Coordinates of C-alpha atoms in Angstrom, one line a residue:
M1 CA 12.3 13.3 25.1
K2 CA 14.6 16.1 23.6
L3 CA 15.1 17.1 19.8
K4 CA 18.5 17.8 18.6
A5 CA 18.9 20.6 16.1
A6 CA 18.3 19.4 12.6
L7 CA 21.6 19.3 10.4
P8 CA 21.6 21.7 7.5
L9 CA 20.3 19.9 4.4
I10 CA 23.7 20.3 2.7
A11 CA 25.4 18.2 5.4
L12 CA 22.9 15.6 5.6
A13 CA 23.1 14.9 1.6
A14 CA 26.9 15.0 2.1
S15 CA 26.5 12.1 4.9
A16 CA 24.6 10.0 2.5
C17 CA 26.8 10.6 -0.5
A18 CA 29.7 9.6 1.9
H19 CA 28.0 6.2 2.4
A20 CA 26.5 5.7 -1.2
Q21 CA 27.9 2.8 -3.3
N22 CA 27.0 4.7 -6.4
P23 CA 26.1 8.4 -6.7
A24 CA 22.5 9.3 -8.1
P25 CA 21.9 10.0 -11.4
A26 CA 20.6 13.0 -12.5
A27 CA 16.9 13.4 -13.4
P28 CA 16.4 12.5 -17.0
A29 CA 15.7 15.0 -19.9
D30 CA 13.7 12.1 -21.3
T31 CA 10.1 12.0 -19.2
S32 CA 8.6 9.4 -21.4
F33 CA 8.3 7.0 -18.6
R34 CA 5.3 9.6 -17.3
D35 CA 3.1 8.4 -20.4
R36 CA 2.7 4.9 -18.9
A37 CA -0.8 4.5 -17.7
P38 CA -1.3 3.0 -14.2
S39 CA -1.9 -0.7 -15.4
E40 CA 1.5 -0.6 -17.1
E41 CA 3.3 -0.4 -14.0
I42 CA 5.1 -3.4 -12.3
V43 CA 5.0 -2.0 -8.3
Y44 CA 7.6 -2.6 -5.5
F45 CA 6.2 -1.9 -2.3
V46 CA 8.6 -1.5 0.8
L47 CA 9.3 -0.4 4.2
P48 CA 12.5 2.0 3.7
D49 CA 13.3 1.1 7.3
R50 CA 13.5 -2.8 6.4
F51 CA 15.2 -2.8 3.3
E52 CA 18.7 -1.3 3.5
N53 CA 20.8 0.6 5.8
G54 CA 22.9 3.1 3.4
D55 CA 23.8 5.6 6.3
T56 CA 24.5 4.1 9.7
S57 CA 24.6 8.0 10.9
N58 CA 20.9 8.3 10.6
D59 CA 20.1 5.7 12.7
L60 CA 19.0 7.4 15.6
G61 CA 17.3 10.0 13.4
D62 CA 17.3 13.9 15.2
F63 CA 17.1 12.2 19.0
T64 CA 19.6 11.6 21.8
G65 CA 18.9 9.3 24.5
G66 CA 17.9 5.3 24.6
P67 CA 15.3 3.4 22.5
L68 CA 12.6 4.9 24.4
D69 CA 13.8 8.3 23.1
H70 CA 14.8 7.7 19.8
G71 CA 13.0 4.4 18.6
F72 CA 16.2 2.3 17.3
D73 CA 16.6 -0.8 18.3
P74 CA 17.2 -3.6 15.7
T75 CA 16.7 -6.8 17.8
H76 CA 13.0 -5.4 18.6
K77 CA 10.6 -6.0 15.8
G78 CA 8.6 -2.9 16.5
F79 CA 11.2 -0.5 16.7
F80 CA 13.4 1.4 14.0
H81 CA 16.2 -0.9 12.5
G82 CA 18.2 1.5 10.4
G83 CA 17.1 1.6 6.7
D84 CA 16.8 4.6 5.1
L85 CA 16.6 6.7 1.8
A86 CA 20.3 6.1 1.1
G87 CA 19.6 2.4 1.3
L88 CA 16.8 2.5 -1.1
T89 CA 18.9 4.4 -3.7
Q90 CA 21.8 2.1 -3.5
R91 CA 19.8 -0.8 -4.3
L92 CA 17.9 0.5 -7.7
D93 CA 20.1 -1.8 -9.6
Y94 CA 18.5 -4.6 -7.8
L95 CA 14.8 -3.6 -8.3
E96 CA 15.4 -2.5 -11.8
G97 CA 16.6 -6.3 -12.2
L98 CA 13.5 -7.7 -10.7
G99 CA 11.6 -5.8 -13.6
V100 CA 10.0 -3.1 -11.0
T101 CA 8.8 -0.1 -12.8
A102 CA 7.3 1.8 -9.9
I103 CA 8.5 1.9 -6.2
W104 CA 5.9 2.7 -3.5
F105 CA 7.1 3.0 0.2
A106 CA 5.4 3.2 3.5
P107 CA 5.4 6.9 4.7
I108 CA 8.5 8.8 5.2
F109 CA 7.5 11.7 7.1
Q110 CA 8.8 12.6 10.5
N111 CA 7.0 10.2 13.3
K112 CA 6.7 10.3 17.1
P113 CA 9.8 8.0 17.6
V114 CA 7.9 5.8 20.2
Q115 CA 4.6 5.7 21.8
G116 CA 2.5 3.0 23.5
P117 CA 1.7 2.3 27.1
E118 CA 4.6 1.6 29.6
G119 CA 5.9 -1.9 28.8
N120 CA 4.3 -2.3 25.1
E121 CA 6.0 0.6 23.3
S122 CA 6.9 0.5 19.8
A123 CA 8.4 2.6 17.3
G124 CA 7.2 5.0 14.1
Y125 CA 9.5 3.0 11.9
H126 CA 6.4 2.0 9.8
G127 CA 5.9 5.8 8.9
Y128 CA 2.2 6.0 10.4
W129 CA 2.7 8.3 13.5
V130 CA 3.3 11.7 11.6
T131 CA 4.2 14.7 13.8
D132 CA 5.7 16.6 10.7
F133 CA 4.4 16.0 7.3
T134 CA 6.8 18.6 5.7
R135 CA 9.7 16.4 5.8
P136 CA 11.4 13.2 6.1
D137 CA 11.9 11.3 9.3
G138 CA 15.6 11.9 10.4
H139 CA 15.8 8.1 10.6
F140 CA 15.6 8.1 6.8
G141 CA 17.4 10.8 5.7
S142 CA 16.5 14.5 4.4
R143 CA 14.2 16.3 2.0
A144 CA 17.2 16.5 -0.2
E145 CA 17.9 12.9 0.1
F146 CA 14.5 12.1 -0.6
K147 CA 14.5 14.3 -4.2
A148 CA 17.6 12.7 -4.9
F149 CA 16.1 9.1 -4.8
V150 CA 13.4 10.2 -6.5
D151 CA 15.8 11.7 -9.5
A152 CA 17.6 8.8 -9.4
A153 CA 14.6 6.4 -10.0
H154 CA 13.2 8.6 -12.7
A155 CA 16.6 8.3 -14.2
R156 CA 16.1 4.7 -14.7
G157 CA 12.4 5.2 -16.0
M158 CA 10.9 4.1 -12.6
K159 CA 8.2 5.9 -11.1
V160 CA 7.6 6.9 -7.4
Y161 CA 4.5 6.4 -5.3
M162 CA 4.4 8.1 -1.8
D163 CA 2.2 6.3 1.0
I164 CA 0.1 9.2 2.6
I165 CA -2.0 10.1 5.6
T166 CA -4.5 12.6 5.7
N167 CA -7.1 11.6 8.7
H168 CA -4.8 11.1 11.6
T169 CA -1.5 12.2 13.3
A170 CA 0.6 10.7 16.2
D171 CA -1.0 10.2 19.3
V172 CA -0.5 13.6 21.0
I173 CA -3.8 14.8 21.9
R174 CA -5.1 13.4 25.4
Y175 CA -8.6 13.7 27.1
A176 CA -9.0 14.7 30.9
E177 CA -11.6 12.0 31.3
G178 CA -9.9 9.5 29.1
D179 CA -8.3 7.1 31.5
E180 CA -11.2 6.7 33.5
T181 CA -13.5 5.8 30.6
G182 CA -10.7 3.8 28.5
Y183 CA -11.1 6.4 25.8
A184 CA -14.5 4.8 24.5
Y185 CA -16.1 6.3 21.9
R186 CA -18.8 8.9 22.2
S187 CA -21.2 9.7 19.8
K188 CA -22.8 12.6 18.2
G189 CA -26.0 11.5 19.5
D190 CA -24.8 11.5 23.1
F191 CA -22.3 14.0 22.8
P192 CA -23.6 17.0 20.4
Y193 CA -21.2 19.6 19.4
S194 CA -23.9 22.2 21.1
R195 CA -23.3 20.7 24.5
K196 CA -19.9 20.4 26.8
G197 CA -19.9 17.1 28.1
G198 CA -22.9 15.6 26.7
I199 CA -26.7 16.8 26.4
D200 CA -27.1 18.1 30.1
G201 CA -23.8 20.1 29.8
P202 CA -23.6 23.9 29.3
A203 CA -24.1 25.4 25.7
I204 CA -21.3 25.9 23.5
N205 CA -20.4 26.5 20.0
E206 CA -23.4 28.7 19.5
G207 CA -24.8 28.7 16.2
F208 CA -22.7 25.7 15.0
A209 CA -25.0 23.7 12.6
G210 CA -22.9 20.5 12.8
D211 CA -20.7 18.7 10.4
E212 CA -23.0 18.2 7.7
D213 CA -22.7 22.0 6.7
R214 CA -19.0 22.1 5.8
S215 CA -18.7 26.0 4.9
E216 CA -16.3 27.9 6.7
A217 CA -19.0 30.2 8.0
N218 CA -20.3 27.3 9.7
F219 CA -17.1 26.2 11.2
A220 CA -16.4 29.4 12.5
K221 CA -18.9 28.8 14.9
L222 CA -17.1 25.8 16.0
T223 CA -14.7 27.2 18.8
D224 CA -14.7 24.6 21.8
P225 CA -13.5 21.1 21.0
S226 CA -14.7 19.7 24.6
Y227 CA -18.3 18.7 23.4
A228 CA -17.3 14.8 24.1
Y229 CA -14.2 15.0 25.8
T230 CA -11.7 17.9 27.3
P231 CA -8.7 17.5 24.8
V232 CA -5.3 18.1 26.7
V233 CA -1.9 18.4 25.1
P234 CA 1.0 17.4 27.3
A235 CA 3.4 20.8 27.4
A236 CA 6.3 19.0 25.7
E237 CA 4.5 18.4 22.5
R238 CA 2.2 21.5 22.1
Q239 CA 4.3 22.7 19.3
V240 CA 5.5 19.4 18.1
K241 CA 3.2 19.0 14.7
V242 CA 3.9 20.7 11.5
P243 CA 2.3 22.5 9.9
A244 CA 1.6 24.6 13.0
W245 CA -2.2 24.2 12.5
L246 CA -2.1 20.9 13.4
N247 CA -1.4 21.5 16.8
D248 CA -5.0 23.0 17.6
P249 CA -7.5 20.4 19.0
I250 CA -10.3 22.2 17.4
Y251 CA -9.2 20.4 14.2
Y252 CA -9.6 16.9 15.5
H253 CA -12.9 15.0 16.5
N254 CA -11.6 14.3 19.9
R255 CA -14.6 11.6 20.3
G256 CA -12.2 8.8 21.6
D257 CA -11.2 5.4 20.1
T258 CA -13.1 3.8 17.0
T259 CA -14.6 0.5 17.3
F260 CA -13.9 0.3 13.2
T261 CA -18.0 0.0 12.9
G262 CA -20.7 2.7 12.4
E263 CA -20.2 6.4 13.2
S264 CA -17.0 5.6 15.1
S265 CA -15.5 4.5 11.9
R266 CA -15.1 7.8 10.5
Q267 CA -15.2 9.9 13.6
G268 CA -13.1 7.8 16.1
D269 CA -9.1 7.7 17.1
F270 CA -7.5 5.1 15.0
V271 CA -6.1 2.8 17.8
G272 CA -5.3 6.1 19.7
L273 CA -4.1 8.1 17.0
D274 CA -5.4 11.8 16.8
D275 CA -8.2 11.8 14.2
L276 CA -8.6 14.5 12.3
F277 CA -11.7 16.6 11.7
T278 CA -11.9 16.0 7.8
E279 CA -15.0 17.7 7.4
H280 CA -13.5 21.0 8.3
P281 CA -12.7 23.6 5.7
R282 CA -9.3 24.0 7.1
V283 CA -8.5 20.6 7.4
V284 CA -9.2 19.9 3.9
E285 CA -7.3 23.2 2.8
G286 CA -4.4 22.1 4.8
M287 CA -4.1 18.8 3.6
I288 CA -4.5 19.9 0.2
D289 CA -1.7 22.2 0.7
I290 CA 0.8 19.5 2.2
Y291 CA 0.5 17.1 -0.4
A292 CA 0.6 19.3 -3.6
G293 CA 3.7 20.7 -2.1
W294 CA 5.1 17.6 -2.3
I295 CA 4.0 16.8 -5.8
R296 CA 5.2 20.2 -7.1
D297 CA 8.7 19.9 -5.1
T298 CA 9.8 16.7 -5.9
G299 CA 7.9 15.3 -9.0
I300 CA 6.5 11.9 -7.3
D301 CA 4.3 10.2 -9.5
G302 CA 1.3 8.9 -7.2
F303 CA 0.0 8.5 -4.0
R304 CA -1.3 5.3 -2.0
V305 CA -3.7 6.8 0.8
D306 CA -3.8 5.1 4.0
T307 CA -7.4 4.2 5.5
A308 CA -9.6 5.6 3.0
R309 CA -12.6 4.2 4.3
H310 CA -12.4 6.3 7.6
V311 CA -12.8 9.1 6.2
N312 CA -15.8 11.3 4.8
P313 CA -16.5 10.8 1.2
E314 CA -16.7 14.8 0.8
F315 CA -13.1 15.3 1.9
W316 CA -11.9 12.9 -1.3
Q317 CA -14.3 14.8 -3.7
K318 CA -11.9 17.6 -2.9
F319 CA -8.9 16.1 -2.3
V320 CA -8.5 13.7 -5.2
P321 CA -9.1 16.4 -7.8
A322 CA -6.8 18.8 -6.5
M323 CA -4.1 16.6 -6.4
L324 CA -4.3 15.3 -10.1
E325 CA -4.9 19.0 -11.2
T326 CA -1.5 19.8 -9.4
A327 CA 0.1 16.8 -11.0
K328 CA -0.9 17.7 -14.6
A329 CA 0.0 21.5 -14.1
A330 CA 3.6 19.9 -12.7
G331 CA 3.6 18.1 -15.9
I332 CA 2.8 14.4 -14.3
P333 CA -0.4 13.2 -16.6
N334 CA -1.0 9.9 -15.0
F335 CA -0.6 10.6 -11.4
H336 CA -1.9 7.4 -9.6
I337 CA -4.0 7.9 -6.6
F338 CA -5.3 4.4 -5.0
G339 CA -6.9 4.3 -1.6
E340 CA -6.9 1.7 1.1
V341 CA -10.2 0.0 1.7
Y342 CA -9.2 -2.9 3.4
R343 CA -11.7 -5.9 3.1
D344 CA -11.3 -9.5 3.0
D345 CA -13.9 -10.3 0.5
H346 CA -13.4 -11.4 -3.3
D347 CA -16.7 -9.8 -4.2
N348 CA -15.3 -6.4 -5.0
G349 CA -18.9 -4.7 -4.7
Y350 CA -17.8 -2.9 -1.1
I351 CA -14.1 -1.6 -2.6
A352 CA -15.6 -0.3 -5.9
Q353 CA -18.1 2.1 -4.2
Y354 CA -15.1 4.1 -3.2
T355 CA -14.1 4.7 -6.8
R356 CA -17.9 5.8 -7.4
R357 CA -18.8 7.7 -4.3
D358 CA -15.7 9.0 -3.0
G359 CA -14.0 9.7 -6.5
F360 CA -10.8 7.7 -6.2
P361 CA -9.2 6.6 -9.5
A362 CA -8.1 3.4 -8.1
V363 CA -8.4 1.4 -4.8
L364 CA -5.8 -1.3 -3.7
D365 CA -7.5 -4.7 -4.8
F366 CA -8.2 -6.6 -1.8
A367 CA -10.9 -8.5 -3.7
F368 CA -8.0 -9.8 -6.0
Q369 CA -5.8 -10.7 -3.1
Q370 CA -8.7 -12.6 -1.4
G371 CA -9.7 -14.4 -4.6
I372 CA -6.1 -15.8 -5.2
R373 CA -6.0 -16.8 -1.8
E374 CA -8.8 -18.8 -1.9
T375 CA -8.1 -20.6 -4.9
V376 CA -4.3 -21.0 -4.5
S377 CA -4.1 -21.3 -0.7
M378 CA -7.5 -22.6 0.6
G379 CA -8.3 -25.0 -2.7
K380 CA -11.5 -23.5 -3.4
G381 CA -13.0 -23.7 -6.8
T382 CA -11.8 -21.5 -9.4
Y383 CA -15.1 -20.0 -10.2
I384 CA -14.3 -17.5 -7.1
L385 CA -11.9 -15.9 -9.8
N386 CA -14.8 -15.8 -12.3
E387 CA -16.9 -13.9 -9.7
L388 CA -14.2 -11.6 -8.9
F389 CA -13.5 -10.6 -12.4
D390 CA -17.2 -10.4 -13.1
G391 CA -17.4 -7.4 -10.4
D392 CA -14.9 -5.2 -12.4
V393 CA -18.1 -3.5 -14.1
L394 CA -19.0 -2.1 -10.6
Y395 CA -15.7 0.2 -10.7
E396 CA -16.3 3.8 -12.0
G397 CA -15.3 3.4 -15.5
G398 CA -16.0 -0.3 -15.4
E399 CA -13.5 -2.9 -16.8
E400 CA -11.0 -0.3 -18.2
A401 CA -10.5 1.4 -14.8
A402 CA -10.0 -2.6 -13.1
L403 CA -7.0 -2.5 -15.4
G404 CA -5.6 0.0 -13.3
M405 CA -6.2 -1.4 -9.6
P406 CA -3.3 -2.5 -7.5
T407 CA -3.5 -6.0 -7.3
F408 CA -1.3 -8.0 -4.7
L409 CA -0.7 -11.1 -2.8
G410 CA 0.2 -10.0 0.8
N411 CA 1.4 -7.0 2.7
H412 CA 2.7 -5.5 5.9
D413 CA -0.5 -5.1 7.5
M414 CA -2.3 -8.8 6.6
G415 CA 1.0 -10.5 6.3
R416 CA 2.5 -12.6 3.5
F417 CA 1.0 -14.9 1.1
T418 CA 3.6 -17.7 2.4
T419 CA 2.4 -17.3 5.8
M420 CA -1.1 -17.5 4.3
L421 CA -0.1 -20.6 3.1
R422 CA 1.1 -22.2 6.4
W423 CA -2.4 -20.4 8.1
D424 CA -4.5 -22.2 5.4
N425 CA -2.5 -25.7 5.0
A426 CA -1.7 -28.0 7.9
D427 CA 2.0 -29.5 7.3
I428 CA 2.8 -28.0 4.0
S429 CA 6.1 -28.5 2.7
T430 CA 8.5 -25.9 1.8
D431 CA 8.5 -27.1 -1.8
E432 CA 4.9 -26.9 -1.8
M433 CA 4.7 -23.6 -0.7
L434 CA 7.4 -22.3 -3.3
A435 CA 4.9 -24.2 -6.0
R436 CA 2.0 -22.4 -5.2
T437 CA 3.8 -19.0 -4.7
K438 CA 5.2 -19.4 -7.8
L439 CA 2.0 -19.9 -9.3
A440 CA 0.4 -16.9 -7.4
H441 CA 3.1 -14.6 -8.8
A442 CA 2.5 -15.7 -12.1
M443 CA -1.4 -14.9 -11.7
L444 CA -0.6 -11.7 -10.3
L445 CA 1.8 -10.6 -13.1
T446 CA -0.4 -11.6 -16.0
L447 CA -4.0 -11.4 -14.9
R448 CA -5.7 -7.6 -14.8
G449 CA -4.3 -4.9 -12.7
S450 CA -1.2 -3.3 -11.8
P451 CA 0.9 -5.9 -9.9
V452 CA 2.3 -5.2 -6.8
I453 CA 5.1 -7.2 -5.1
Y454 CA 5.8 -6.9 -1.6
Y455 CA 9.2 -6.5 -0.8
G456 CA 11.1 -9.7 0.7
A457 CA 8.6 -11.9 -1.4
E458 CA 10.9 -12.2 -4.3
Q459 CA 13.3 -13.8 -1.3
G460 CA 11.0 -16.2 -0.3
F461 CA 10.4 -14.7 3.1
V462 CA 7.8 -16.3 5.5
G463 CA 6.6 -14.4 8.3
D464 CA 5.2 -15.6 11.4
G465 CA 2.0 -13.6 11.2
N466 CA 0.8 -10.0 10.3
D467 CA 1.8 -6.6 11.4
Q468 CA 5.2 -6.3 12.9
A469 CA 5.6 -10.2 12.2
A470 CA 5.7 -9.4 8.3
R471 CA 8.0 -6.7 8.2
E472 CA 11.3 -8.6 8.3
D473 CA 14.6 -7.1 7.3
M474 CA 16.3 -7.5 4.0
F475 CA 19.5 -6.5 5.3
P476 CA 21.4 -8.7 8.0
S477 CA 18.5 -8.7 10.6
R478 CA 19.5 -8.9 14.6
T479 CA 15.5 -9.9 15.1
D480 CA 15.4 -13.5 16.8
S481 CA 11.7 -13.7 15.8
Y482 CA 12.7 -13.1 12.0
N483 CA 16.2 -15.1 12.2
D484 CA 14.2 -18.3 13.2
N485 CA 11.9 -18.2 10.1
T486 CA 12.3 -21.0 7.4
L487 CA 12.6 -19.3 4.3
I488 CA 11.3 -21.0 0.9
G489 CA 13.7 -21.2 -2.3
T490 CA 16.8 -20.8 -0.2
D491 CA 19.0 -21.8 2.7
A492 CA 19.3 -18.4 3.7
T493 CA 17.9 -16.7 6.8
T494 CA 17.1 -12.9 7.6
A495 CA 20.2 -13.1 9.6
V496 CA 22.2 -12.3 6.1
S497 CA 21.9 -9.8 3.4
N498 CA 18.8 -11.0 1.0
F499 CA 19.6 -9.7 -2.2
D500 CA 19.9 -12.9 -4.2
T501 CA 19.3 -12.2 -7.8
A502 CA 19.6 -15.8 -8.4
H503 CA 16.7 -17.0 -5.9
P504 CA 14.3 -18.7 -7.7
L505 CA 11.1 -16.2 -6.8
Y506 CA 13.0 -13.2 -7.9
R507 CA 14.1 -15.0 -11.2
L508 CA 10.5 -16.0 -12.0
I509 CA 9.4 -12.5 -11.0
A510 CA 12.1 -10.7 -13.4
E511 CA 11.1 -13.2 -16.5
L512 CA 7.3 -12.5 -16.3
S513 CA 8.1 -8.9 -15.6
E514 CA 9.8 -8.8 -18.6
V515 CA 7.0 -10.8 -20.4
R516 CA 4.5 -8.3 -19.2
R517 CA 6.7 -5.3 -20.3
A518 CA 7.0 -6.8 -23.6
H519 CA 3.4 -7.5 -24.5
D520 CA 0.8 -4.7 -23.9
A521 CA -1.8 -7.2 -23.8
L522 CA -0.8 -7.9 -20.5
S523 CA -0.7 -4.8 -19.1
R524 CA -3.4 -2.8 -21.2
G525 CA -5.1 -5.4 -22.8
R526 CA -9.0 -6.3 -22.0
Q527 CA -9.7 -9.3 -20.2
V528 CA -12.3 -12.2 -20.7
V529 CA -12.7 -15.3 -18.5
R530 CA -12.8 -18.5 -20.6
H531 CA -12.6 -21.3 -18.1
Y532 CA -13.3 -22.2 -14.3
G533 CA -14.9 -24.7 -12.2
Q534 CA -16.4 -25.6 -8.8
E535 CA -13.7 -27.2 -7.8
A536 CA -9.7 -26.2 -7.6
G537 CA -8.1 -27.1 -11.3
I538 CA -7.9 -25.2 -14.4
F539 CA -8.8 -21.3 -14.8
A540 CA -8.1 -19.6 -17.9
A541 CA -8.5 -16.1 -19.3
S542 CA -7.8 -14.4 -22.5
R543 CA -6.1 -10.8 -22.7
F544 CA -6.3 -9.0 -26.1
D545 CA -3.8 -6.6 -27.6
P546 CA -5.2 -3.0 -27.4
E547 CA -3.9 -2.0 -30.9
D548 CA -4.2 -5.3 -33.0
G549 CA -6.7 -7.3 -31.1
R550 CA -4.3 -10.2 -30.7
E551 CA -5.3 -12.9 -28.0
Y552 CA -3.2 -14.2 -25.3
L553 CA -4.3 -17.2 -23.3
L554 CA -3.7 -17.3 -19.7
V555 CA -3.9 -20.8 -18.1
F556 CA -3.5 -21.8 -14.4
N557 CA -4.1 -25.1 -12.3
T558 CA -4.8 -24.2 -8.8
S559 CA -5.0 -28.1 -8.2
G560 CA -2.0 -30.3 -6.7
E561 CA -2.7 -32.6 -9.2
T562 CA -2.1 -32.8 -13.1
Q563 CA -5.3 -31.2 -14.6
S564 CA -6.4 -31.2 -18.4
A565 CA -9.2 -29.4 -19.8
N566 CA -10.3 -27.7 -23.3
V567 CA -10.3 -24.2 -23.3
S568 CA -12.1 -21.8 -25.3
L569 CA -10.8 -19.0 -27.3
G570 CA -11.4 -17.1 -30.3
Y571 CA -12.1 -18.9 -33.0
D572 CA -9.6 -17.4 -35.6
A573 CA -6.8 -18.6 -33.3
R574 CA -4.9 -21.4 -35.0
S575 CA -1.2 -21.7 -33.3
F576 CA 0.4 -20.4 -30.1
E577 CA 3.9 -19.3 -29.0
T578 CA 4.9 -20.0 -25.7
L579 CA 5.9 -17.3 -23.4
S580 CA 6.0 -19.0 -20.0
G581 CA 5.3 -22.2 -19.0
T582 CA 4.0 -24.5 -21.7
C583 CA 1.6 -24.2 -24.6
P584 CA 0.1 -26.3 -27.1
A585 CA 1.6 -26.0 -30.7
A586 CA -2.2 -25.2 -32.1
V587 CA -5.4 -24.9 -31.0
S588 CA -7.6 -28.6 -31.3
A589 CA -10.0 -27.0 -33.2
P590 CA -11.5 -23.6 -34.1
G591 CA -12.7 -22.2 -30.6
S592 CA -10.7 -24.6 -28.7
A593 CA -7.3 -25.4 -27.1
A594 CA -6.3 -28.7 -25.1
F595 CA -4.3 -27.9 -21.9
T596 CA -2.6 -30.0 -19.7
L597 CA -0.7 -28.8 -16.6
P598 CA 1.1 -29.8 -13.9
A599 CA 0.1 -29.3 -10.3
F600 CA 0.6 -25.4 -9.5
G601 CA 1.3 -25.3 -13.2
W602 CA 0.4 -22.3 -15.9
A603 CA 1.1 -21.4 -19.5
V604 CA 1.2 -17.9 -21.0
C605 CA 0.3 -18.1 -24.6
R606 CA 0.1 -15.7 -27.5
V607 CA -1.7 -16.6 -30.5
S608 CA 0.9 -16.6 -33.2
E609 CA -1.2 -17.3 -36.1
R610 CA -4.9 -16.2 -37.0
A611 CA -7.2 -17.4 -39.7
E612 CA -7.4 -14.5 -42.5

């Protein structure tokens, strides 16, 4: 494929303005939004390519030719569909109405447009096949348009989180021996750095003491990358990566594909993507320089870090503090960094280790996601949620740190919560799916953590599966496998624009977001579990106002039948104010309140009167 000359930034920005419905507001003088703690944010996670096409002139990116050259094919679920930064900017009213206070989007860096074996190609619409870490992908817009989007969001008091990758690039490096071996992983024991092509090969890298000595002096002795495989870079791609140091194979592990287990989990190529040698001090320095530049130049508010568990802890121990220091110097005191540590388990011990050993301030709360799935979708006992929250003490910083963990119900990798409902419940009706989905969002928006709404959830999207099957278009789709989906809460399909502010899920999320923002207990308040059982049914937790200690009682029914329970609470509580659902007017006795909730119902109650 052949790159076109990049258009000047001014020309690209002018193109975007010509297509924009509303000009981007200037950056605000009031920066009080910076003072919000991560736990106070209501986050919207979106793939820019699938949200809104605000500028059709960039649909082919910086490329010419056919779909296998530029990657644009809106009929194919694995190719670019046309969404961009201009579209995100145009739809800020919609997001603000939903109650969103922070926008997290999939990576926007320049990607290799298409890769994969012949007949099974797909495109980098998702953003994870980076070739140039210093600019947005041409399919999304220019760096100037990115800054305009950040400024427009900030003008509304909304933060912006970037999704970043530090441990791999697009699949550019090949191995001379790769085709005959299937790119199988070659271990450090069988293929040490000291021999070329295995323990019986000729000596190389004299004096190199292995990757556990991470000093510059030691790595200066690593000069030959052909210890396991012989790296080969196609001529057309030898200078495709930016910054330029990324084009040198010496900065990659070059050991073959990961099996996601053992040593290969951190040393192998992630589904064929070129795996960076993150133990190398030049790689550490280079990644710090790249992302510190994005913070300083654009004023973003946080990073979601991709594939965090596939990187050696020592990398994070340097990278994370460097990012926090850069942000603080740039006047961003609450810069949020959260790592992706994928684990289908409501026991949060596994993900918590990354806050202790690796130094992440937060991790995506996969334990919360699994706990909600097990109780709301799979019908397991509500004791699951007690076990989940009991584990909050395991995070570095304990239960207070857990307040800032980004919680979610589904995402672009594992699939949508509605899809899981179908997987877990044979012959479930759309009405029951809607009821369970509403309950799950009520829990998401009131229990501890920083809630993340996966784009399209507020429009009742129901995907066919995970990955590409969970990445539908919000603007009118031309993808058949999306358009035949039956959505919930609406008669619409993905073949039409889905920005309906009257959708019952949009309204519910907006209402609960408003309640959350109005009551600090629901974003910054300590949480105490009050009621749970061995079967599906009532789960209850209290949250406390961080200033005056006033109690809020959250009660949920995960059962498909009406349930009643006497729920314990503080002995000073006397009466309630209903914030959502149905609350009793008063306690039954000091320390106890009687609740009766319909199937998949909930109650958010504020103690309005306390004993003196």
